[in-house]
Tab-separated table of C-alpha atoms and ligand atoms in Angstrom:
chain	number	residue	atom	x	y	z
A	1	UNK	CA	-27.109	-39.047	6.309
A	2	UNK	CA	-25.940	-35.445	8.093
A	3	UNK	CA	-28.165	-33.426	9.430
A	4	UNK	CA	-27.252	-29.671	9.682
A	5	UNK	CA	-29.101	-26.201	10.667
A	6	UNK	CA	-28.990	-22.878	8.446
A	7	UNK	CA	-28.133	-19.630	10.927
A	8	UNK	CA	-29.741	-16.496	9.190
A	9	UNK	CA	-31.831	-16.797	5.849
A	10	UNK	CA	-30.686	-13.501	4.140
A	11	UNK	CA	-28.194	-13.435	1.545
A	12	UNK	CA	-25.457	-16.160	2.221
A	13	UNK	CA	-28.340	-18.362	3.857
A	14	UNK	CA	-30.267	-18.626	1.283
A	15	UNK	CA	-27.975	-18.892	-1.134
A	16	UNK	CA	-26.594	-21.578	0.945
A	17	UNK	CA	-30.190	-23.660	0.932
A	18	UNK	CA	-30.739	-22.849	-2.140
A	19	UNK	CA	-27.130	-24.222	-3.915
A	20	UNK	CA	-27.697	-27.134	-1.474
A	21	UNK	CA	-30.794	-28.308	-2.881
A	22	UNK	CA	-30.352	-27.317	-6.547
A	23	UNK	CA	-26.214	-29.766	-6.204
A	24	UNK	CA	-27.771	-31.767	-3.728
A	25	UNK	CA	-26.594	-35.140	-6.007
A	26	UNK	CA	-23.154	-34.014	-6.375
A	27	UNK	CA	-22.405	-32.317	-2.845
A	28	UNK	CA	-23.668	-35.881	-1.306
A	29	UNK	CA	-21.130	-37.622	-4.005
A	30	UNK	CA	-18.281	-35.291	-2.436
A	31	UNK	CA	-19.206	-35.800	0.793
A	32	UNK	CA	-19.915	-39.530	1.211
A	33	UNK	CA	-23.002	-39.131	2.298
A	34	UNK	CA	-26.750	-36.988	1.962
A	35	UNK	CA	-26.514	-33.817	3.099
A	36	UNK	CA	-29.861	-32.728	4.606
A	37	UNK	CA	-30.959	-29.383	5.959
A	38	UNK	CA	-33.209	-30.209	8.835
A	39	UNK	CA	-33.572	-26.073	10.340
A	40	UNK	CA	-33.403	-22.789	9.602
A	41	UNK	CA	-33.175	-20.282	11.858
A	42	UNK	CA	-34.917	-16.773	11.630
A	43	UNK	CA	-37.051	-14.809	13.136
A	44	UNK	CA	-38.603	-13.510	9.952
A	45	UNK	CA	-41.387	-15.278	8.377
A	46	UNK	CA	-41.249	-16.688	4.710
A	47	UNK	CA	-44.306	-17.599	3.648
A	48	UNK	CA	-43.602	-18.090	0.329
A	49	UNK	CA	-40.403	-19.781	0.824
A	50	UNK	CA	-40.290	-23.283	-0.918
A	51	UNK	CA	-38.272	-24.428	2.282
A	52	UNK	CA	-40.817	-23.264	5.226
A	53	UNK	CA	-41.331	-26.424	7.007
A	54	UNK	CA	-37.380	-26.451	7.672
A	55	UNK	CA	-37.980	-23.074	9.810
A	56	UNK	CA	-37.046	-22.215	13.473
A	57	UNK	CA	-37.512	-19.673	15.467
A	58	UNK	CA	-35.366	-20.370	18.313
A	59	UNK	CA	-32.088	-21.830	18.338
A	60	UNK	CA	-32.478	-24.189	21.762
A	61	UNK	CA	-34.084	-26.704	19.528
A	62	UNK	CA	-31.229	-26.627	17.094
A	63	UNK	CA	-28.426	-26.979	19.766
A	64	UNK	CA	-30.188	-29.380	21.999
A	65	UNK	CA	-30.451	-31.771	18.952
A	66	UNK	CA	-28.328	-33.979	18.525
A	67	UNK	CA	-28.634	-34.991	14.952
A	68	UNK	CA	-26.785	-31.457	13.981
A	69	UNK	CA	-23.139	-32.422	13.215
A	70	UNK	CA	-22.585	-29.385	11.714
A	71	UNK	CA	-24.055	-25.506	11.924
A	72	UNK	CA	-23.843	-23.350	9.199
A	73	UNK	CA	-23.496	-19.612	10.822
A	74	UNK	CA	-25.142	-17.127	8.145
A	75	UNK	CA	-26.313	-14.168	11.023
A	76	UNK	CA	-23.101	-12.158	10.592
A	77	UNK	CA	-22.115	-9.406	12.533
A	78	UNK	CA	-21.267	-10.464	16.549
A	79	UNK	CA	-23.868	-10.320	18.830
A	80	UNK	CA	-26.131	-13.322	18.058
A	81	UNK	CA	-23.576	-14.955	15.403
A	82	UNK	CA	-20.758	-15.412	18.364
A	83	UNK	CA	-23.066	-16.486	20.909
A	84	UNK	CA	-25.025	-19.659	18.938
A	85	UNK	CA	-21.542	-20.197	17.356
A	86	UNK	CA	-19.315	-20.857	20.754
A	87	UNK	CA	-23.086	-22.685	22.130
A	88	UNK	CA	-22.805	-24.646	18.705
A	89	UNK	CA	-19.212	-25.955	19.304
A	90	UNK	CA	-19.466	-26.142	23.307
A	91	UNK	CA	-22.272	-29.030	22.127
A	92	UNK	CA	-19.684	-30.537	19.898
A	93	UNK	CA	-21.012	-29.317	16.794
A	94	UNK	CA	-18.653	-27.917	14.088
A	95	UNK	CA	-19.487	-24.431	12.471
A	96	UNK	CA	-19.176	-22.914	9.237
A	97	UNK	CA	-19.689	-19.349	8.464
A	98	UNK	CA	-18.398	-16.654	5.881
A	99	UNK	CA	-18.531	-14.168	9.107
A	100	UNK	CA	-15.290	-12.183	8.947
A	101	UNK	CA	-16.388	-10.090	11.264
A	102	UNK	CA	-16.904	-12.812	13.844
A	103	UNK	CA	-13.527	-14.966	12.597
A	104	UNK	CA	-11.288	-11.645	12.575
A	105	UNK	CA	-12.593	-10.492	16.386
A	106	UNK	CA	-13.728	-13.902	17.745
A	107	UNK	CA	-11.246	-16.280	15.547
A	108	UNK	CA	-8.211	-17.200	18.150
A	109	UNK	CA	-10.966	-17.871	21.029
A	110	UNK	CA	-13.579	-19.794	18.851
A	111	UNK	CA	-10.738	-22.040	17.189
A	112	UNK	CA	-9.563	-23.253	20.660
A	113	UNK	CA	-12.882	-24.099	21.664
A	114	UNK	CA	-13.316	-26.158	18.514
A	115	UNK	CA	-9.884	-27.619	19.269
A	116	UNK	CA	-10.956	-28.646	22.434
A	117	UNK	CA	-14.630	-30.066	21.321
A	118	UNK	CA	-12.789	-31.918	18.400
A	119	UNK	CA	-14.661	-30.403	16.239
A	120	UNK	CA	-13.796	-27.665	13.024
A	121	UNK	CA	-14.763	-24.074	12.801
A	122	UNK	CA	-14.655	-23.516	8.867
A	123	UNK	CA	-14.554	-19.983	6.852
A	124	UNK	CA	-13.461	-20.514	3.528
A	125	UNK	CA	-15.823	-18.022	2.393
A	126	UNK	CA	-14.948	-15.211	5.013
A	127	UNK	CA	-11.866	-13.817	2.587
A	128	UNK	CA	-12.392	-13.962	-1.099
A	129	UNK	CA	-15.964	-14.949	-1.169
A	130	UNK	CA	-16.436	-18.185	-3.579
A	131	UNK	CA	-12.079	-17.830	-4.180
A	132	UNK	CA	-10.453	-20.884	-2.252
A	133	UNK	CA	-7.592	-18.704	-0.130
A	134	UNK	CA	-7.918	-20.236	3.557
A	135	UNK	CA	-7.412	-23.719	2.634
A	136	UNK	CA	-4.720	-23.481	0.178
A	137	UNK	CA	-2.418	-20.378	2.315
A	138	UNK	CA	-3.313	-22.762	5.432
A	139	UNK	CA	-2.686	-26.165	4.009
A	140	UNK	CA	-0.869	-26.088	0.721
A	141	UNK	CA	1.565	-23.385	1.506
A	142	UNK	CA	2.108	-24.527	4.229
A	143	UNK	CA	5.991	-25.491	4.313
A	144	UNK	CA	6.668	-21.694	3.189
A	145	UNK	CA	7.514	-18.756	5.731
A	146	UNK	CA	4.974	-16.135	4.156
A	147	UNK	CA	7.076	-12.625	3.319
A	148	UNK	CA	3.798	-10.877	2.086
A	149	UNK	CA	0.094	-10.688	1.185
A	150	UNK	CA	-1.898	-7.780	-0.715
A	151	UNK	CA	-4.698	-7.743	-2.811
A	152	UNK	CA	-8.337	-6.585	-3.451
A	153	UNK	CA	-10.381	-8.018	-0.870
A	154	UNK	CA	-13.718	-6.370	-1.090
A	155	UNK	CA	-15.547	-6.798	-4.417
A	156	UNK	CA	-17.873	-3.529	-3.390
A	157	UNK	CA	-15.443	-0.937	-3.239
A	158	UNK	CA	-13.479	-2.942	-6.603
A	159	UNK	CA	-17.356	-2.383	-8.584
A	160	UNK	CA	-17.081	0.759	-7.373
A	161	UNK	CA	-13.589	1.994	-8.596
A	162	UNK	CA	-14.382	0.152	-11.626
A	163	UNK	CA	-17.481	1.508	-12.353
A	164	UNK	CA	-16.085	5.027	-11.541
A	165	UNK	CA	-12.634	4.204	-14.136
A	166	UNK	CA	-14.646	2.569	-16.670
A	167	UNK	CA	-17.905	4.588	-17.148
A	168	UNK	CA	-16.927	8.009	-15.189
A	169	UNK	CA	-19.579	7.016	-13.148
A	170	UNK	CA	-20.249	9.155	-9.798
A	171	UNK	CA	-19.649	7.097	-6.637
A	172	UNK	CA	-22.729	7.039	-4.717
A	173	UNK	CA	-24.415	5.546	-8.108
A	174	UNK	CA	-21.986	2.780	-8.319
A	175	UNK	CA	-22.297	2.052	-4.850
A	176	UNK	CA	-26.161	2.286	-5.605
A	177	UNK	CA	-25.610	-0.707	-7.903
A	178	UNK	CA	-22.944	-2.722	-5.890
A	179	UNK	CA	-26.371	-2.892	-3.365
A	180	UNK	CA	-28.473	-3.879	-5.563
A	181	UNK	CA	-26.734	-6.645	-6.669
A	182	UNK	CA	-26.024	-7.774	-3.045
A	183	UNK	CA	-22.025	-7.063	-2.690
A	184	UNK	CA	-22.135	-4.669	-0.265
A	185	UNK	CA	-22.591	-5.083	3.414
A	186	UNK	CA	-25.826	-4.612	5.347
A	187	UNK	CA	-24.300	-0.934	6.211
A	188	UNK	CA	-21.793	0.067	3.200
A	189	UNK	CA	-20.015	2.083	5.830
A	190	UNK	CA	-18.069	-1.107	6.534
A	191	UNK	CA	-17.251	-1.678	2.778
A	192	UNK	CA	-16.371	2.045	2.117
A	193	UNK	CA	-14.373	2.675	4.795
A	194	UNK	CA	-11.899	-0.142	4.417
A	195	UNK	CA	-13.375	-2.452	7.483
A	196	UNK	CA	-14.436	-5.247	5.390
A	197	UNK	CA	-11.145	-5.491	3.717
A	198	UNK	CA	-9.396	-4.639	7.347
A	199	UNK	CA	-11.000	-8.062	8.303
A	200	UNK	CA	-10.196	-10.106	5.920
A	201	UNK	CA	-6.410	-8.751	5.912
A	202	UNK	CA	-6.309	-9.706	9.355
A	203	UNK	CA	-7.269	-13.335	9.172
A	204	UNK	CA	-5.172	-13.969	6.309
A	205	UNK	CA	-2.994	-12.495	8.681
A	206	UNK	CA	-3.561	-14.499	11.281
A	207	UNK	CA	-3.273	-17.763	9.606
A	208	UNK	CA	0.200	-16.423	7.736
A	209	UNK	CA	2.115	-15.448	10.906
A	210	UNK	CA	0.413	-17.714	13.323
A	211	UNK	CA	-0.714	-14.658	15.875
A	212	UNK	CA	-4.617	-13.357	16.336
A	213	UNK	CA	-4.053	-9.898	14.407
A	214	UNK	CA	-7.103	-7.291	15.067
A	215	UNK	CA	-8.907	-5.122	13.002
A	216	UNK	CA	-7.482	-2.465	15.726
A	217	UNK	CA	-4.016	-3.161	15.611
A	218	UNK	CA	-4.526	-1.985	11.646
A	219	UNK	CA	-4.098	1.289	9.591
A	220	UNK	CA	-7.221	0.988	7.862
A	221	UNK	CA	-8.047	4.215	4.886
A	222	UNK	CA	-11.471	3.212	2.735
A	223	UNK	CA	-12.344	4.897	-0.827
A	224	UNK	CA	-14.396	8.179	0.322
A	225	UNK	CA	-11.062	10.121	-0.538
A	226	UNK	CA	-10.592	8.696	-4.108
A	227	UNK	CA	-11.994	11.362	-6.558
A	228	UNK	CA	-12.868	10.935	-10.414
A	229	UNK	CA	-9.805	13.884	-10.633
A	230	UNK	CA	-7.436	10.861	-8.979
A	231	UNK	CA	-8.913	7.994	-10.934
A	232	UNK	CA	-8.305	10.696	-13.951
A	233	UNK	CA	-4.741	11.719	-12.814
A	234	UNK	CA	-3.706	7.630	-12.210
A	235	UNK	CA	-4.265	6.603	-15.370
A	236	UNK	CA	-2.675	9.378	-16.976
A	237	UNK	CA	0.265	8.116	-15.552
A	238	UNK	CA	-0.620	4.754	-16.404
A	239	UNK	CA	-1.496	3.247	-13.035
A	240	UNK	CA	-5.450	2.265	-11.817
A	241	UNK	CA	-6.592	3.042	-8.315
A	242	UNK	CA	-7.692	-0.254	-6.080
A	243	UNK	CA	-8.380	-0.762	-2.335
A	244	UNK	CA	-5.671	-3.097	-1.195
A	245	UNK	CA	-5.407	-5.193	2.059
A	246	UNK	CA	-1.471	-5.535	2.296
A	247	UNK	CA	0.415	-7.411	5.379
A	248	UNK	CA	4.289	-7.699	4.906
A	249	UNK	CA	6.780	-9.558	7.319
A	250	UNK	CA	9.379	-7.258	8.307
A	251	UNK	CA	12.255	-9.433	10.148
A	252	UNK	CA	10.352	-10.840	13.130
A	253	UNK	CA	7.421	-8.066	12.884
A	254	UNK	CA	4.671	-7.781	10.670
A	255	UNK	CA	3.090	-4.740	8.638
A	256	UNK	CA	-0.378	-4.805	8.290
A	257	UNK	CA	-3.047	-2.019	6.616
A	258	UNK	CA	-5.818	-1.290	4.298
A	259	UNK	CA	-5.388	1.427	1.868
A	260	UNK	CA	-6.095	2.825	-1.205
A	261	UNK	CA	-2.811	2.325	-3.893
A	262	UNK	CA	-2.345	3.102	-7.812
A	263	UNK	CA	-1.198	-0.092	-9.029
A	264	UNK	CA	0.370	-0.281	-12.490
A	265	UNK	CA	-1.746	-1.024	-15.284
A	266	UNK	CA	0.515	-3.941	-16.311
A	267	UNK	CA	0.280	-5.479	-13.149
A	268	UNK	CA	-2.402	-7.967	-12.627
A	269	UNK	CA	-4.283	-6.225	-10.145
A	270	UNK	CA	-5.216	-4.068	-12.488
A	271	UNK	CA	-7.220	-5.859	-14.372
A	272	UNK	CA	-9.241	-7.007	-11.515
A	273	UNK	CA	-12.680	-5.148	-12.135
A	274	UNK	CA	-15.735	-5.398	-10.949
A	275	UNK	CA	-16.717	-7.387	-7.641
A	276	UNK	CA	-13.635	-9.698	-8.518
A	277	UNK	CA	-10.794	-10.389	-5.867
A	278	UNK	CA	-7.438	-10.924	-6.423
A	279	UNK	CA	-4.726	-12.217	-3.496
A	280	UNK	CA	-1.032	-12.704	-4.112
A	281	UNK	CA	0.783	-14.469	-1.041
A	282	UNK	CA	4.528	-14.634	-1.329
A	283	UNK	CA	6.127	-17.345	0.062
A	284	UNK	CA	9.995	-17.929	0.535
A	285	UNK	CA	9.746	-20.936	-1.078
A	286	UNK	CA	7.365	-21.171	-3.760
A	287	UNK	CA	7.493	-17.266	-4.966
A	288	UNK	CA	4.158	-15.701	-5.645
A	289	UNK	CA	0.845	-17.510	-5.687
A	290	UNK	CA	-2.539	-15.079	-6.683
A	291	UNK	CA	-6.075	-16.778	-6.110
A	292	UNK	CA	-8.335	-14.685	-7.700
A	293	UNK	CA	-12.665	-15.037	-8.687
A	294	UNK	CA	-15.878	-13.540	-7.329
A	295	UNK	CA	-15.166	-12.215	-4.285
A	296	UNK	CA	-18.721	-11.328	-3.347
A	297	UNK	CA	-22.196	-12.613	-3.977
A	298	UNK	CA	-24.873	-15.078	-3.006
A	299	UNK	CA	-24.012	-18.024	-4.885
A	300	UNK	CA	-20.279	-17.588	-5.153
A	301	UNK	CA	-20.042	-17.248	-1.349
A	302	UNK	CA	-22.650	-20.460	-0.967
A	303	UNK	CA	-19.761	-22.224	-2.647
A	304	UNK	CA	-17.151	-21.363	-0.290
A	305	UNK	CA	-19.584	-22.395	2.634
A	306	UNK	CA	-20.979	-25.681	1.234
A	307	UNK	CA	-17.323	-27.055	0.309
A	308	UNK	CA	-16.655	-26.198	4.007
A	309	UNK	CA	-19.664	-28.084	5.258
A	310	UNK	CA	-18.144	-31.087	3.185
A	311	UNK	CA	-15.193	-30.929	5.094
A	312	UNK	CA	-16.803	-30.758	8.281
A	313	UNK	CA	-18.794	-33.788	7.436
A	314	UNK	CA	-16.106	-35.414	6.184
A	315	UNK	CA	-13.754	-34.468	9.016
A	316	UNK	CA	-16.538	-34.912	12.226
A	317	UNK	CA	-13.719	-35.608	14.779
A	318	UNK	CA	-10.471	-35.032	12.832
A	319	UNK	CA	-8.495	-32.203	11.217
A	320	UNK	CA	-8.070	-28.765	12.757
A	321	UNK	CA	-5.208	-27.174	10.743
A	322	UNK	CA	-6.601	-24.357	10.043
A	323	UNK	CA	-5.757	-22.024	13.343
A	324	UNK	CA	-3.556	-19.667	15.286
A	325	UNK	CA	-2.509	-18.404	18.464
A	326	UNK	CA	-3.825	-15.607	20.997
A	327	UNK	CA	-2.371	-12.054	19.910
A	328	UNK	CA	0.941	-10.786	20.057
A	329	UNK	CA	0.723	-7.552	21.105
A	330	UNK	CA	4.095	-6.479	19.629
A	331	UNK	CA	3.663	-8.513	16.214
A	332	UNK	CA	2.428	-5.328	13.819
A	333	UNK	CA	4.116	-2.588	14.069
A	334	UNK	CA	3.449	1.169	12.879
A	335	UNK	CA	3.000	0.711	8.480
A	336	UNK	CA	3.400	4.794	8.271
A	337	UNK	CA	6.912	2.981	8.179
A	338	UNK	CA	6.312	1.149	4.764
A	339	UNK	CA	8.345	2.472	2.116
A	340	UNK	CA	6.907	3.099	-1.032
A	341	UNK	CA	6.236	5.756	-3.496
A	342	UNK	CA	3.395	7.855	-3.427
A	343	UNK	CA	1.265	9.269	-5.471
A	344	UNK	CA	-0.294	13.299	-4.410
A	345	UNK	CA	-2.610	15.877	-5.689
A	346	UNK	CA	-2.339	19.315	-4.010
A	347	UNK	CA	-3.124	22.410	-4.395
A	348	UNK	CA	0.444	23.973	-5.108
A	349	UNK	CA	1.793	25.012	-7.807
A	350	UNK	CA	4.919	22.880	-9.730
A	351	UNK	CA	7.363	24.810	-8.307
A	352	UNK	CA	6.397	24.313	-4.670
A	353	UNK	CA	6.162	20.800	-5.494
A	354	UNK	CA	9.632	20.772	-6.900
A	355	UNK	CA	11.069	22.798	-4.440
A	356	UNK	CA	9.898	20.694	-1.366
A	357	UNK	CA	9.912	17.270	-3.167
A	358	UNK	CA	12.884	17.252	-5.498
A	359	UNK	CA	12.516	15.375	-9.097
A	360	UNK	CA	8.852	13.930	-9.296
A	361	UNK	CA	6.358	12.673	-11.659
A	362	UNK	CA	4.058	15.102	-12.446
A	363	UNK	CA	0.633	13.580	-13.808
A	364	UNK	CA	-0.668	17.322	-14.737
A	365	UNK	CA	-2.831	20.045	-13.321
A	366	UNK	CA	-2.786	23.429	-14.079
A	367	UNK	CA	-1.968	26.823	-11.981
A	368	UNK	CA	-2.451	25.605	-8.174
A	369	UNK	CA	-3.284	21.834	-8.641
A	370	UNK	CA	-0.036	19.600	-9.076
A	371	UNK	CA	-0.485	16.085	-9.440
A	372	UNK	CA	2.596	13.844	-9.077
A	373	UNK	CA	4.278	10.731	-7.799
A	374	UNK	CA	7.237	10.917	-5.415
A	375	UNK	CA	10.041	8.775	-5.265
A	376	UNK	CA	10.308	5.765	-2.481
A	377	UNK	CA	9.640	7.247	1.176
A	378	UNK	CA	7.648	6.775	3.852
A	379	UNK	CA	4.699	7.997	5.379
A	380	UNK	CA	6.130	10.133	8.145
A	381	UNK	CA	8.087	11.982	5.627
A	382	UNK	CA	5.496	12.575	3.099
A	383	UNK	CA	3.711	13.590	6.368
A	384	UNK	CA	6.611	16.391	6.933
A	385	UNK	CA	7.145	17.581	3.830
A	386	UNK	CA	3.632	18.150	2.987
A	387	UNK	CA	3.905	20.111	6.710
A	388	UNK	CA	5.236	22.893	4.680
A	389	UNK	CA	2.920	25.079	3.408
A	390	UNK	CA	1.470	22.185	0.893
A	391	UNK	CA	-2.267	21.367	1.265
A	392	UNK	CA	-3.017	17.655	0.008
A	393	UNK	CA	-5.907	16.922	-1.772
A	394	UNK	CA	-5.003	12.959	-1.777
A	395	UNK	CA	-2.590	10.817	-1.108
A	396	UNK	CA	-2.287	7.349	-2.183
A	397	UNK	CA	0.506	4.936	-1.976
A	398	UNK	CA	2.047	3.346	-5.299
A	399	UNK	CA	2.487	-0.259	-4.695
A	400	UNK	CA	5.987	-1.523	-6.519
A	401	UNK	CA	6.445	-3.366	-9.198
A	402	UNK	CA	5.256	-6.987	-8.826
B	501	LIG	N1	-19.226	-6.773	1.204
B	501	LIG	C1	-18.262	-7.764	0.884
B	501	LIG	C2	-17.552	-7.352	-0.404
B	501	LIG	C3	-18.956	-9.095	0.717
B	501	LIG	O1	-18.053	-6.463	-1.087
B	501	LIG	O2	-16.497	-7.898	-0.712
B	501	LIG	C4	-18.041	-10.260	0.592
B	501	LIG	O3	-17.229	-10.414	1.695
């Protein structure tokens, strides 16, 4: 039998005791052995709570015991999360956690020190929620040199745009209901604004080009800016709007940001709705691979951090593939660079637009609102031509045909 300890009992904790006990048969099948929770760790009391022997109140007892093989890290955030998590695998215990904060900040530094303890540190269920992406970029695509990643990485602001495409629903009611159901993060400010999805970019990241990439070090734009007009305006042109985490390999450098794109509505991001996620990873050898499922919620994300625990038990003293090196601080460069086309709503009228931009796509608008799509160019010179005398309303890249 394994004994391991619960870190936080609010949405991914519980979720995590409660898919443990409800499996408990099968997840001590997979693992070879019982499974058994022996603490919990929070402050808060649950009086109620079917599991309230199991609870702690301060971690010493948890660390100092040395029955935990493995710690489950459900805190989130830094603070607390990093500190009981480098304590945890200092003691030789191996952690598992859906923290993406805490992997994208923390992850270079934290996976040494498990590399040195022998131990794992585990976070399936930091990207994707319950989607398996870690594992199978870090293991079973493994013999390719990665050219690109992109996808919709935070199932909040994907209920959101959905909600708002779907049901021309206003966006502080959608995100209303993405919290209600438990998607979004503890502030939304993180989901909104493209931070969430910055993080998860980054460790894919990470683990595709083998350098610690920070949430700094990316060009990250979040959904305030997207409009019912745009989401109006896109599909007249036959494109949907979606928050994409994108990281490209450009000879020896790499491209990394987080912005809004239209994205064709034959493509299958497009069809992504709801709190889904969808990743495509390109590799040189094998071509495209997408992973795509429920990319936020309690039990889906339990999933992602029980199959870890497995692992962990599985793998006490053995198996640390999953990790790269300390930043390179000239890996990403500048992704204003990125070609693409774009997509832009002003307030000119057609004629401006013509005159400054050549041939474009015009989506509609009347009198002084144009609403178009450029041909391929980048962002400094969407930048300059929209210098002259053209105020922008939005502007949204158009990823390419895929
Ligand atoms: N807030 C995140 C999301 C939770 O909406 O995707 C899962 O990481």
């Amino acid at each position: 039998m394994i004994h391991i300890a619960v870190l936080g009992y609010g949405i991914v904790g519980s979720g995590v005791v409660q898919v443990l006990d409800k499996n408990s048969g099968r997840i001590s099948q997979n693992a070879g052995q019982e499974i058994k929770i022996k603490y919990i760790l929070d402050i808060r009391e649950f009086d109620d709570c079917p599991y309230k022997s199991l609870f702690a109140k301060d971690f010493e007892t948890i660390v100092n015991d040395p029955e935990i093989a493995v710690v489950v890290e459900a805190i989130g955030g830094i603070g607390a999360a990093l500190e009981y998590t480098r304590r945890s695998l200092e003691a030789g215990k191996s952690v598992v956690t859906s923290n993406k904060e805490l992997v994208a900040e923390y992850g270079s530094e934290l996976l040494k020190l498990a590399m040195e303890k022998e131990v794992n540190y585990l976070f399936e269920a930091s990207v994707g929620g319950g989607v398996p992406v870690i594992r199978p970029l870090a293991q079973c695509m493994t013999a390719n040199i990665i050219n690109e990643i992109y996808g919709i990485l935070n199932g909040t602001t994907n209920y959101i745009l959905t909600d708002m495409e779907k049901n021309g629903t206003d966006f502080s009611e959608a995100l209303h209901e993405a919290q209600k159901k438990g998607y979004a993060e503890s502030d939304p400010t993180a989901d909104i604004e493209g931070h969430d999805a910055c993080r998860k970019i980054c460790i894919l990241s990470s683990l595709a080009y083998g350098r610690h990439i920070f949430p700094r070090q990316v060009l990250t734009e979040g959904i305030s800016g997207v409009t019912l007009k745009d989401i109006h305006y896109a599909a007249k042109l036959g494109y949907a709007i979606k928050l994409l985490g994108r990281s490209r390999a450009i000879n020896d450098k790499v491209s990394v940001y987080v912005a809004p794109h239209l994205v064709s509505k034959h493509s299958l991001l497009a069809v992504i709705d709801g709190v889904m996620n969808a990743v495509v990873i390109r590799g040189n050898a094998v071509g495209n691979v997408v992973f795509c499922g429920a990319g936020a919620g309690k039990l889906p994300t339990a999933s992602a951090v029980i199959a870890d625990v497995i692992d962990a038990v599985k793998h006490l003293h053995a198996r640390r593939w999953i990790s790269w090196d300390e930043c390179d601080a000239g890996l990403v460069v500048d992704s204003t660079l990125l070609d693409s086309a774009w997509y832009i709503r002003t307030d000119a009228t057609r004629s401006k637009v013509e005159k400054e931009f050549g041939s474009v796509i015009f989506a509609g608008g009347t009198g002084n609102e144009a609403a178009f799509i450029t041909g391929v160019m980048n962002g400094t010179m969407v930048g300059d031509l929209l210098s002259r005398g053209i105020t922008v309303q939005s502007r949204f890249r158009v990823l390419g045909d895929y």
